[in-house]
N, CA and C atoms as an extended XYZ file, in Angstrom:
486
Properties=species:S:1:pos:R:3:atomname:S:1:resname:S:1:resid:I:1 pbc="F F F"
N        66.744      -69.061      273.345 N   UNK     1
C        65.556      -69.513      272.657 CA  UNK     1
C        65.583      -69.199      271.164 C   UNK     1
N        66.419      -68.624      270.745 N   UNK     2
C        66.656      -68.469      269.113 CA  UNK     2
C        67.433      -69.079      268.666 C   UNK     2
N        67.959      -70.093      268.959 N   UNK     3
C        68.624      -70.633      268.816 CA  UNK     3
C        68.175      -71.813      267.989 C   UNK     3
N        68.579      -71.698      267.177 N   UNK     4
C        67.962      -72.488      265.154 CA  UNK     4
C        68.898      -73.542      265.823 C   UNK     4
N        68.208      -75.225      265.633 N   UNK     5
C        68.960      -75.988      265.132 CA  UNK     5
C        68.718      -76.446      264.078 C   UNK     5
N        69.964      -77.423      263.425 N   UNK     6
C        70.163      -77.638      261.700 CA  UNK     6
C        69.040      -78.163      261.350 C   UNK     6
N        68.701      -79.023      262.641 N   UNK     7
C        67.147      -80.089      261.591 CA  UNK     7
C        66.139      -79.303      261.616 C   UNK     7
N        65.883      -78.347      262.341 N   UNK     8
C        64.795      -77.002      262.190 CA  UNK     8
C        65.011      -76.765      261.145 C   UNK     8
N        66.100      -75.904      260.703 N   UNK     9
C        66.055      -75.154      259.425 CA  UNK     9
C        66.154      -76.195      258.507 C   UNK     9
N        67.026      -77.407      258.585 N   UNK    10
C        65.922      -78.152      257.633 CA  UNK    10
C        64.640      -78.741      257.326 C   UNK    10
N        64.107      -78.733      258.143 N   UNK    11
C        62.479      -79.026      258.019 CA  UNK    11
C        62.060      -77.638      257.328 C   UNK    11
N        62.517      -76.591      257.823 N   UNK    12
C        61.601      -75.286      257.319 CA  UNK    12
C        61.983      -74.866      256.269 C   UNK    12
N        63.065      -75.287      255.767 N   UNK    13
C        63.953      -75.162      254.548 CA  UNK    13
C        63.205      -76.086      253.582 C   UNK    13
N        62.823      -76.926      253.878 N   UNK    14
C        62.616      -78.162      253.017 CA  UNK    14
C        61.116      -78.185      252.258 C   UNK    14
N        60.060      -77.226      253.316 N   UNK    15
C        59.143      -77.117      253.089 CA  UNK    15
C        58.585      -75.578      252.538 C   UNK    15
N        59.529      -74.886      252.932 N   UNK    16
C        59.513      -73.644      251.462 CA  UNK    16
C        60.101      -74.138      250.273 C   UNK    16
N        60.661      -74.978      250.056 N   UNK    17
C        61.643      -75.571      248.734 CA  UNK    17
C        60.499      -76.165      248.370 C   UNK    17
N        59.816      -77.073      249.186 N   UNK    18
C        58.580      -77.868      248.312 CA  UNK    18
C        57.474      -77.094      248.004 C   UNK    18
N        57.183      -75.825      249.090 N   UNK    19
C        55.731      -74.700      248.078 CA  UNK    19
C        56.300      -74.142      247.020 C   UNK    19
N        57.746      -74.247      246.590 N   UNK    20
C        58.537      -73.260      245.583 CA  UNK    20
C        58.422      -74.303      244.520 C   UNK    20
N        58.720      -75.082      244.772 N   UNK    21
C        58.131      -76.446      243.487 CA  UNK    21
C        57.023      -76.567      242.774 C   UNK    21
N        56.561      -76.844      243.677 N   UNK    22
C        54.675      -76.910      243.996 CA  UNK    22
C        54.446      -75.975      242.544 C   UNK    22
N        54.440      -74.460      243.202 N   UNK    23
C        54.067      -73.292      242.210 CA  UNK    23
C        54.695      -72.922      241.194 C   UNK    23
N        56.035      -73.785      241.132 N   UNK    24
C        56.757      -73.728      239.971 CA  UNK    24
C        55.914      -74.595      238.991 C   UNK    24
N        55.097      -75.761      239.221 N   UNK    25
C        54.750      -77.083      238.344 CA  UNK    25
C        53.295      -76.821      237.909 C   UNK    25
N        53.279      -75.906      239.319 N   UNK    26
C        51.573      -75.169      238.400 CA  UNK    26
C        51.496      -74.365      237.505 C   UNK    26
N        52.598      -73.606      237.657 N   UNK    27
C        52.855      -72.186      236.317 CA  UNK    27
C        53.543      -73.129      235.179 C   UNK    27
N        54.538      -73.903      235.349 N   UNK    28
C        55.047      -74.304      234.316 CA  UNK    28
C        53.889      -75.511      233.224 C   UNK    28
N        53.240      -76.304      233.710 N   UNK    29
C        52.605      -77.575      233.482 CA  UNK    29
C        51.921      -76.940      232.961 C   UNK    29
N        50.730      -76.106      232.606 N   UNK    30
C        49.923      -75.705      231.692 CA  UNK    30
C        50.215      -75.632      230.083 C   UNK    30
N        51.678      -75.200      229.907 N   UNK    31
C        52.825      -74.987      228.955 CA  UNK    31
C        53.103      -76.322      227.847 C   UNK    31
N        52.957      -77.605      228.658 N   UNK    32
C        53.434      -79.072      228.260 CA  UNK    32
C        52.215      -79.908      228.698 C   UNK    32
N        51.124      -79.697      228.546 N   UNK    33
C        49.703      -80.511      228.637 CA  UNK    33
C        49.842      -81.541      227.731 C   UNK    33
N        50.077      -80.168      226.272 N   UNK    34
C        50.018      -81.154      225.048 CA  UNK    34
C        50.821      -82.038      224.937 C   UNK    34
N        51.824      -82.755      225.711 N   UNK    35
C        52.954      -83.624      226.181 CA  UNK    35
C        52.078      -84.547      226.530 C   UNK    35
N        51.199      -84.546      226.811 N   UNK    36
C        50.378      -85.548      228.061 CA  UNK    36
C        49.887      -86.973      227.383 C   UNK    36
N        49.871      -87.987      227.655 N   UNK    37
C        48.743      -88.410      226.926 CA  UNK    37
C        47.374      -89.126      227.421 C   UNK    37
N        46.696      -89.474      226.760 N   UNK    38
C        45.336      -89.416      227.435 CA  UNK    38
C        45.135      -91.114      227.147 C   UNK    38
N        44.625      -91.942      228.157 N   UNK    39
C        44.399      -93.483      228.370 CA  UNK    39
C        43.247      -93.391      227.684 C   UNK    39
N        43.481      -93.740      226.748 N   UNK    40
C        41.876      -93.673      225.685 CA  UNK    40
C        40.661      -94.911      226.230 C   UNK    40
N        41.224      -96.151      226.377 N   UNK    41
C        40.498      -97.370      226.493 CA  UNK    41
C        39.603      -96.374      227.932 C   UNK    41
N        40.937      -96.002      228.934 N   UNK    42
C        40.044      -95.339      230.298 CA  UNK    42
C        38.823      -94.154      230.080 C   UNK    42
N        39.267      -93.483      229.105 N   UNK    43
C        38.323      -92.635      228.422 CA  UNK    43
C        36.976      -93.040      227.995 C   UNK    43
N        36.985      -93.948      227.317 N   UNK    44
C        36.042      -94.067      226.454 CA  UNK    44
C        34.967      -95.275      227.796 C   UNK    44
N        35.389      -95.458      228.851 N   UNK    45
C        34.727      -96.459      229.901 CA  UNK    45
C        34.242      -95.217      230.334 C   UNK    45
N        35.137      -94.313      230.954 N   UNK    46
C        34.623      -92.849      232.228 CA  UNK    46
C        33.370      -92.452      230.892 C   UNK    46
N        33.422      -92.421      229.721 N   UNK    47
C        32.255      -91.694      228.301 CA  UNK    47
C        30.987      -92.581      229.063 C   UNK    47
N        31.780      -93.930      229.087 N   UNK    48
C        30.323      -94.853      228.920 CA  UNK    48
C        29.353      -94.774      230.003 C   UNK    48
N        30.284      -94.957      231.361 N   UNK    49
C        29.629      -95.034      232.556 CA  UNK    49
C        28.532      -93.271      232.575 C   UNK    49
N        29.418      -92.134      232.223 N   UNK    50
C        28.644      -90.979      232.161 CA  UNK    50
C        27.186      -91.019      231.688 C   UNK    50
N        26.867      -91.943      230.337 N   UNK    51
C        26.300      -92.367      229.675 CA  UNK    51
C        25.293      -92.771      230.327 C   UNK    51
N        25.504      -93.964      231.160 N   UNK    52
C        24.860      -94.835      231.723 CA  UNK    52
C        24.229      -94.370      233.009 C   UNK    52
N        24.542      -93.372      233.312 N   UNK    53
C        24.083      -92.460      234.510 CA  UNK    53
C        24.653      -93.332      235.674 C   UNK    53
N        26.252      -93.725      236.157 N   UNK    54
C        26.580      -94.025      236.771 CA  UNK    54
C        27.361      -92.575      237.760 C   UNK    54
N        27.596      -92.866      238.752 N   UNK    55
C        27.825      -92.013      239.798 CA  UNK    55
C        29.451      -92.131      239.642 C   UNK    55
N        30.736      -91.495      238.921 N   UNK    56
C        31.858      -91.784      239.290 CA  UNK    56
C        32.397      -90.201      240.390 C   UNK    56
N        33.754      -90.735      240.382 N   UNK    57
C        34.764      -89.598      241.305 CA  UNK    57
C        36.102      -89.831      240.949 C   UNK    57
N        36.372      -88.416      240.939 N   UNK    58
C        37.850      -88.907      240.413 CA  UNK    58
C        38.134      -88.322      242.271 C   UNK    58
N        38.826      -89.399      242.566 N   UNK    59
C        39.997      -89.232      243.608 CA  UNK    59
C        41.542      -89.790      243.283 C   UNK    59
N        42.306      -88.713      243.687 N   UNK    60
C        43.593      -88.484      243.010 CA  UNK    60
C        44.725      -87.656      244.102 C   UNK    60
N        45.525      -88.491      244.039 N   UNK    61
C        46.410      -87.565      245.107 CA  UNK    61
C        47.451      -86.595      244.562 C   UNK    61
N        46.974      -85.999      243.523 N   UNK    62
C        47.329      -84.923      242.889 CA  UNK    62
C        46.808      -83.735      242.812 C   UNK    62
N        47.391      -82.537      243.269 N   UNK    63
C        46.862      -81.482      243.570 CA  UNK    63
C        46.037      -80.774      242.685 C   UNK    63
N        45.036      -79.924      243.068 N   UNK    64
C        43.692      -80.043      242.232 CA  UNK    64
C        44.205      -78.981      241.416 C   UNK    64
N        45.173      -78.306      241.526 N   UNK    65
C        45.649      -77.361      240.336 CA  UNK    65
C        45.971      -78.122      238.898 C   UNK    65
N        46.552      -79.381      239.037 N   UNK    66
C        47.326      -79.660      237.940 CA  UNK    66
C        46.130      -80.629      237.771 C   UNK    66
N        45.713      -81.663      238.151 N   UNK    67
C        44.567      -82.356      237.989 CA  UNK    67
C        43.210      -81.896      237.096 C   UNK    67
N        43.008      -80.797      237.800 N   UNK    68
C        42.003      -79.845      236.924 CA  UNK    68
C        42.547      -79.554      235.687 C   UNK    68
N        43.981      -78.889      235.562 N   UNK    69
C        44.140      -78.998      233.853 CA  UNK    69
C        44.577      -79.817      232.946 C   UNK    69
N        44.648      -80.992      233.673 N   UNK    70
C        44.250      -82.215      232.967 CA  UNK    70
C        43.554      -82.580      232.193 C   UNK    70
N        42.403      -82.427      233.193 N   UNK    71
C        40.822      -82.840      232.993 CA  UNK    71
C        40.292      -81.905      231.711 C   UNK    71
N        40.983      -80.771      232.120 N   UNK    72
C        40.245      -79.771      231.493 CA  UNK    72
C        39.985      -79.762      230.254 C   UNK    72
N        41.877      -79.891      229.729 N   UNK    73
C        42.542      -80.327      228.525 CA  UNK    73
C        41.939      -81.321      227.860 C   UNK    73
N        41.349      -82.605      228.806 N   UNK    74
C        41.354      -83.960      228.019 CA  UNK    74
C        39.821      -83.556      227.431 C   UNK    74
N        38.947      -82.656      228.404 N   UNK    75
C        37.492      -82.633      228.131 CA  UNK    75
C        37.201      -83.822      229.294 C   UNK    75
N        37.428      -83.763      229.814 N   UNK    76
C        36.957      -84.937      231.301 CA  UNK    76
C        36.432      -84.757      232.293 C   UNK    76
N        36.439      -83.386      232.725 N   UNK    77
C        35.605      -83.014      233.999 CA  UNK    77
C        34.200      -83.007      234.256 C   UNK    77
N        33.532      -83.095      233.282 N   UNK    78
C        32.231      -83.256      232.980 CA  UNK    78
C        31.635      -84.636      233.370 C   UNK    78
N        32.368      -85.759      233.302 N   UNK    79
C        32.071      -87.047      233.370 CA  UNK    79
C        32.196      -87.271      234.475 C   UNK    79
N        32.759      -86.579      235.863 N   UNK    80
C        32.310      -86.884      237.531 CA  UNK    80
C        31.910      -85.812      237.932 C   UNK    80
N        31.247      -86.790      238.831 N   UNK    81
C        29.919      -86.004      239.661 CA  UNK    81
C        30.686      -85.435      240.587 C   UNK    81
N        31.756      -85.821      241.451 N   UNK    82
C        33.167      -85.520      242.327 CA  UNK    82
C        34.088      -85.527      242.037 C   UNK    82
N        35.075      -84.604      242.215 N   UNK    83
C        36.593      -85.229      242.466 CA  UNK    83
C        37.381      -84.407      243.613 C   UNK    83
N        38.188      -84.958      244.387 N   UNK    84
C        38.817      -84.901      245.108 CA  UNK    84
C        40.271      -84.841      245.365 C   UNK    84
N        40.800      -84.536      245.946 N   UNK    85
C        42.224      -83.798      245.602 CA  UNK    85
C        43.115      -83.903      246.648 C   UNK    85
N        44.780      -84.332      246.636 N   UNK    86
C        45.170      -84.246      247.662 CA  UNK    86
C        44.833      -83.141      248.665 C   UNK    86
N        44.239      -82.245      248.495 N   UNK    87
C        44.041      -81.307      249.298 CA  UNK    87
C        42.676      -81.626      250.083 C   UNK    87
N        42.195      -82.213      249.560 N   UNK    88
C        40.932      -82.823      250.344 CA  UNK    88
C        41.676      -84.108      251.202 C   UNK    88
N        42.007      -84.773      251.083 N   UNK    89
C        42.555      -86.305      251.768 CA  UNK    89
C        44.133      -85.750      253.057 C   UNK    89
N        42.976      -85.692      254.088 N   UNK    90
C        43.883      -84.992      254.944 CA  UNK    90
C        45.176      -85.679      255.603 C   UNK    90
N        44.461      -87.491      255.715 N   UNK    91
C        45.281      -88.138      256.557 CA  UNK    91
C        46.727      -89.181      255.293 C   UNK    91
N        46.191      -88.817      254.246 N   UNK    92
C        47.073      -89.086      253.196 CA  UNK    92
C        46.544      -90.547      252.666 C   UNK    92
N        45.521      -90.971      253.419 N   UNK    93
C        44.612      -92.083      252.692 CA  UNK    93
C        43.492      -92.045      251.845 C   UNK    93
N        43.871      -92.276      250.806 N   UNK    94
C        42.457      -92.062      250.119 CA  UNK    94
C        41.382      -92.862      250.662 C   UNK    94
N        41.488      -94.256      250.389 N   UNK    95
C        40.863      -95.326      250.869 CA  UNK    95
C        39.764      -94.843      252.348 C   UNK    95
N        40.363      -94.719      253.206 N   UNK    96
C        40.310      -93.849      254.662 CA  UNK    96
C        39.154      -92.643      254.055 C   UNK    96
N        39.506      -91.732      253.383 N   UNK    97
C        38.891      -90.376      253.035 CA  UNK    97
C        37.823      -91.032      252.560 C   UNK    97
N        37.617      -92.245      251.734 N   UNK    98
C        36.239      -92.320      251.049 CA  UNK    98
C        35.453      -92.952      251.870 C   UNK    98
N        35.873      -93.780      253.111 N   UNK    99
C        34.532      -93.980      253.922 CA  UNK    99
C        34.006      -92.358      255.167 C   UNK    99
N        35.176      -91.782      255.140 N   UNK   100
C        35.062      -90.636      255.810 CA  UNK   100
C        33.508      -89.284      254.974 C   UNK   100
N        33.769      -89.719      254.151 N   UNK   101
C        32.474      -89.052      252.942 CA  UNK   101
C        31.426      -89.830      252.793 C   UNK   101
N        31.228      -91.186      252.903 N   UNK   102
C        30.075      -92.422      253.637 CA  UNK   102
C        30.479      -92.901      252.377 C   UNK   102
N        31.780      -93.241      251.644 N   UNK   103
C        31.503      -94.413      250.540 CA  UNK   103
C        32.040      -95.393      251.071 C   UNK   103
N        30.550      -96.562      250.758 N   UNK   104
C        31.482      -97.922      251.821 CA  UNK   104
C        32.460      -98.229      250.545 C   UNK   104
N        33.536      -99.219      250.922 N   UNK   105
C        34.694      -99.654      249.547 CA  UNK   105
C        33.815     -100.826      249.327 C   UNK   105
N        32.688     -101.065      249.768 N   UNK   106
C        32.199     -102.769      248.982 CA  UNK   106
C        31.464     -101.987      247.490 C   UNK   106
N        31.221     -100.645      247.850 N   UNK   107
C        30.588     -100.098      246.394 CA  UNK   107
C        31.810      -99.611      245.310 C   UNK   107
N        32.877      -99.575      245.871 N   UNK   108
C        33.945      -98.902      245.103 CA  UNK   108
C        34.263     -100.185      243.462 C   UNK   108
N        34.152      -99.287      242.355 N   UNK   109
C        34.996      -99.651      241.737 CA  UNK   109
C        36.164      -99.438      241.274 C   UNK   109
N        37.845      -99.469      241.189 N   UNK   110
C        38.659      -98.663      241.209 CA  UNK   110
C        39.260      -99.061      239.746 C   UNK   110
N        39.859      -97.758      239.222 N   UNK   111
C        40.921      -98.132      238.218 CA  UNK   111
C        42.043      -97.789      238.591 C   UNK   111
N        42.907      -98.820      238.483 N   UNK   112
C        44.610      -97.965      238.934 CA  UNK   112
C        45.165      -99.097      237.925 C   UNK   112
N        46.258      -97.969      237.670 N   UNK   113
C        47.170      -98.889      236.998 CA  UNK   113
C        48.522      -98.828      237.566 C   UNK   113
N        48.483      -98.286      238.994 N   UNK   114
C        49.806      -98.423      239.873 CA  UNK   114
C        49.809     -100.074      240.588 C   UNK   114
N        50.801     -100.295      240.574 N   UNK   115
C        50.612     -101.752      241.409 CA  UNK   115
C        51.252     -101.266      242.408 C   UNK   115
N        51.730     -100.386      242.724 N   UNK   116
C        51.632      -99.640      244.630 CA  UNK   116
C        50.658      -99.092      244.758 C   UNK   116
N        49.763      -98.694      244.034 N   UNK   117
C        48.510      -97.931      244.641 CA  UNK   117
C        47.526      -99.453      245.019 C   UNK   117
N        47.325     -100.218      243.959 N   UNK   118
C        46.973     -101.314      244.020 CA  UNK   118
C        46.824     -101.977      245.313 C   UNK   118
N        48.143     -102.903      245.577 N   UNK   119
C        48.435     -103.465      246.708 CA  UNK   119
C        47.669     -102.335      248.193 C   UNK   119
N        47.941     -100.913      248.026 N   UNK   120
C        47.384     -100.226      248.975 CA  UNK   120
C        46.122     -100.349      249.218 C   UNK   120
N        45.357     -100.336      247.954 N   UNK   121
C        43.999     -100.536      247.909 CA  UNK   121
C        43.614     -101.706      248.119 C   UNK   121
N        43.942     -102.994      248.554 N   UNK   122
C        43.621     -104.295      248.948 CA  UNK   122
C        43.670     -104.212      250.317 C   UNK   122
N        45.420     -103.564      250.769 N   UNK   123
C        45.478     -103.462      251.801 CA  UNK   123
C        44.167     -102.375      252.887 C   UNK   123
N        43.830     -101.928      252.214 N   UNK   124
C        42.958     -100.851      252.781 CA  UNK   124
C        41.260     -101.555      253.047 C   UNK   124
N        41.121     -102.717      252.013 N   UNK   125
C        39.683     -103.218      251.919 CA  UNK   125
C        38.969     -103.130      250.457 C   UNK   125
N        39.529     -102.576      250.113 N   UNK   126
C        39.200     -103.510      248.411 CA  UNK   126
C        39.339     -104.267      248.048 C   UNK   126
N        38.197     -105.375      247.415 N   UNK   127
C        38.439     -106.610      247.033 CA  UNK   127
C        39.379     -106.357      245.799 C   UNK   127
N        40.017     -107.368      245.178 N   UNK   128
C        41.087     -107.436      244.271 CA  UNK   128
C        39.903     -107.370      243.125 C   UNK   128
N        38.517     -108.286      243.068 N   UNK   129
C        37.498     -108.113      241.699 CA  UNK   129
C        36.935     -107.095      241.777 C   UNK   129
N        37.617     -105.871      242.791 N   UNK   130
C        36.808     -104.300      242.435 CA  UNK   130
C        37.923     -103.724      241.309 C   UNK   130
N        38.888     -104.388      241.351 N   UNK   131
C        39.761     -103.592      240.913 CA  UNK   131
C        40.067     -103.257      238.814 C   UNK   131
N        39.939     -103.131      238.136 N   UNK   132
C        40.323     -102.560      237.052 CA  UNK   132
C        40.999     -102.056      236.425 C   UNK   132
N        42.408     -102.751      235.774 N   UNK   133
C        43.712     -101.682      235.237 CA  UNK   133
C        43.414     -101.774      233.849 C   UNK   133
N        43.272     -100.908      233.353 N   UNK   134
C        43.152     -100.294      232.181 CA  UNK   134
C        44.457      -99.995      231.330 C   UNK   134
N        44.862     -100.561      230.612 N   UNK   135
C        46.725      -99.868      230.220 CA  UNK   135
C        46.468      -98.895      229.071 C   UNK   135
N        46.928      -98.333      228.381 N   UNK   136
C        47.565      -97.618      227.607 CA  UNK   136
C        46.906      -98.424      225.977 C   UNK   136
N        47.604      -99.687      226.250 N   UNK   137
C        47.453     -100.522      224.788 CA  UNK   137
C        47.081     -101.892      225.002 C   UNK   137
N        45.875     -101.729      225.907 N   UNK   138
C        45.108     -103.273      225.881 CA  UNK   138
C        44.072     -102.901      224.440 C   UNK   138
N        43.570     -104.266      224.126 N   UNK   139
C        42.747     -104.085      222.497 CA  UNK   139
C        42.127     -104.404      223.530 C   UNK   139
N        40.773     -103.879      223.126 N   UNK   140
C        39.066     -104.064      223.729 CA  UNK   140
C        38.858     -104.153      225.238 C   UNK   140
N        39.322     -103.920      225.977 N   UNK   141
C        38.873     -103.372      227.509 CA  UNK   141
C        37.670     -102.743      227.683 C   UNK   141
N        37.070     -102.282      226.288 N   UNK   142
C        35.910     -101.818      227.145 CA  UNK   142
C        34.357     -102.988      226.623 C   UNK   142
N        34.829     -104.005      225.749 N   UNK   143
C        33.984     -105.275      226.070 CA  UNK   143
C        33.736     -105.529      226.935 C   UNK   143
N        35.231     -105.836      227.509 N   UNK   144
C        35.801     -106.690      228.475 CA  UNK   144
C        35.068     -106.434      229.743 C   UNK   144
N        35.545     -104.599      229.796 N   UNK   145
C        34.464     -104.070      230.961 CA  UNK   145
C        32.773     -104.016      231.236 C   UNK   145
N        32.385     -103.916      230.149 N   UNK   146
C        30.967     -103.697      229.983 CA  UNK   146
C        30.205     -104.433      230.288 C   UNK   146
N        30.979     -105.667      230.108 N   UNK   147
C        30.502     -107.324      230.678 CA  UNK   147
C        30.248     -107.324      231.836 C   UNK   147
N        31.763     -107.110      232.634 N   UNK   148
C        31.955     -107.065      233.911 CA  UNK   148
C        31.301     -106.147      235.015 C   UNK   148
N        30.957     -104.671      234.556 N   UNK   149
C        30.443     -103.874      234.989 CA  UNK   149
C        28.601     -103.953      234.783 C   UNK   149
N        28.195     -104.827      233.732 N   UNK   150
C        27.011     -105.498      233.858 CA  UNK   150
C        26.503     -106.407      235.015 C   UNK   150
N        27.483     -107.055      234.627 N   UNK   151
C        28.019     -108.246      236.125 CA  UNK   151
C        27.506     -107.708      237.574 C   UNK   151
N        28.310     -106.318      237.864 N   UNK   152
C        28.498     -105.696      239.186 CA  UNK   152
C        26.794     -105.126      239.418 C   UNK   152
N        26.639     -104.113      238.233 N   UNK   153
C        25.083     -103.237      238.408 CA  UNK   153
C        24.091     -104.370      238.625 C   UNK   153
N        24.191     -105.724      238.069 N   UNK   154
C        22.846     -106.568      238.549 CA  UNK   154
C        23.298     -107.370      239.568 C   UNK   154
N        24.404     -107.295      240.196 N   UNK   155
C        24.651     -107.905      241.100 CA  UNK   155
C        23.947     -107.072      242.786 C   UNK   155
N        24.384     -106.075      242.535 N   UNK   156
C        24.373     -104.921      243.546 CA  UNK   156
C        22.648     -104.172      242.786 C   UNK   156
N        22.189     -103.623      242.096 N   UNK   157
C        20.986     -103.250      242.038 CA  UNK   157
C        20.962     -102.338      242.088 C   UNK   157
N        22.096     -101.629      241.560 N   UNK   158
C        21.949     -100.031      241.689 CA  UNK   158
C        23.320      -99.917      240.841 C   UNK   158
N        22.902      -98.285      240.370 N   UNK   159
C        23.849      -97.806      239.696 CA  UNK   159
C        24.777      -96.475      240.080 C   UNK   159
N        25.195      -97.222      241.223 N   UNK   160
C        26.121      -96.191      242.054 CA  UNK   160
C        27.761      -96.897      241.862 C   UNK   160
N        28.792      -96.372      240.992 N   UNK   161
C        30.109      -96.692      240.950 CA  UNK   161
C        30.684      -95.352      241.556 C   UNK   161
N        31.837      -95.874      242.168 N   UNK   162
C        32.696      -94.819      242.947 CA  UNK   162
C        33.726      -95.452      242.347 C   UNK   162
């Protein structure tokens, strides 16, 4: 019965190598923040909606260590009411996790600028006109949005964005 086989010790191998990572990226990443850069156009929408007394969340499948000093860094944590963390999203779906917390996805508005997160999020039940990519170096996105997100609040009658 002691008898280790190889794919044991690699599974158990594999997963002390990944908490040894893990805590390597949390001690190290604080160091190179200022490396980071910050999606301003996305910024200055998460300012507005705060503004507007809209309800956001950051959900993120990034662990709430490094996420938090993100946020922290950018001055961003202030602007959701939630956020959530791979450590919260047990089954590895976000999508899944947010009706599990009662958000239906017909209220969701999402920003991604992954087109694999994307496609996931359609696949999951997001309409494609919930969706919002924000880049780096679009000029005026937040016209663009303000319109659109006018659009949504008198459509729906409330000012609940997720």
């Amino acid at each position: 019965n002691d008898l280790l086989y190889p794919q044991d010790y690699y599974i158990c191998n594999n997963e002390r190598i990944k908490n040894y990572i893990i805590k390597q990226k949390e001690q190290l990443f604080p160091e190179h923040l200022c490396e980071t850069h910050l999606n301003v156009p996305l910024a200055k929408i998460l300012r507005l909606l705060h503004m507007m007394g809209c309800k956001t969340i950051l959900l993120t499948e990034c662990r709430n260590v490094r996420a938090m000093q993100i946020c922290d860094f950018w001055f961003l944590s202030h602007y959701f009411s939630n956020m959530y963390f791979k450590e919260n999203i047990k089954n590895g779906n976000k999508y899944q996790f947010l009706e599990t917390i009662q958000i239906p996805l017909k209220s969701v508005v999402l920003f991604e600028n992954e087109h694999t997160e994307i496609r996931k999020a359609i696949r999951n039940g997001i309409d494609v006109n919930q969706i919002i990519t924000i880049n780096f170096h679009n000029k005026g996105p937040v016209d663009r949005f303000t319109e659109k997100l006018a659009n949504y609040l008198n459509s729906n009658n409330n000012k609940s964005l997720y």
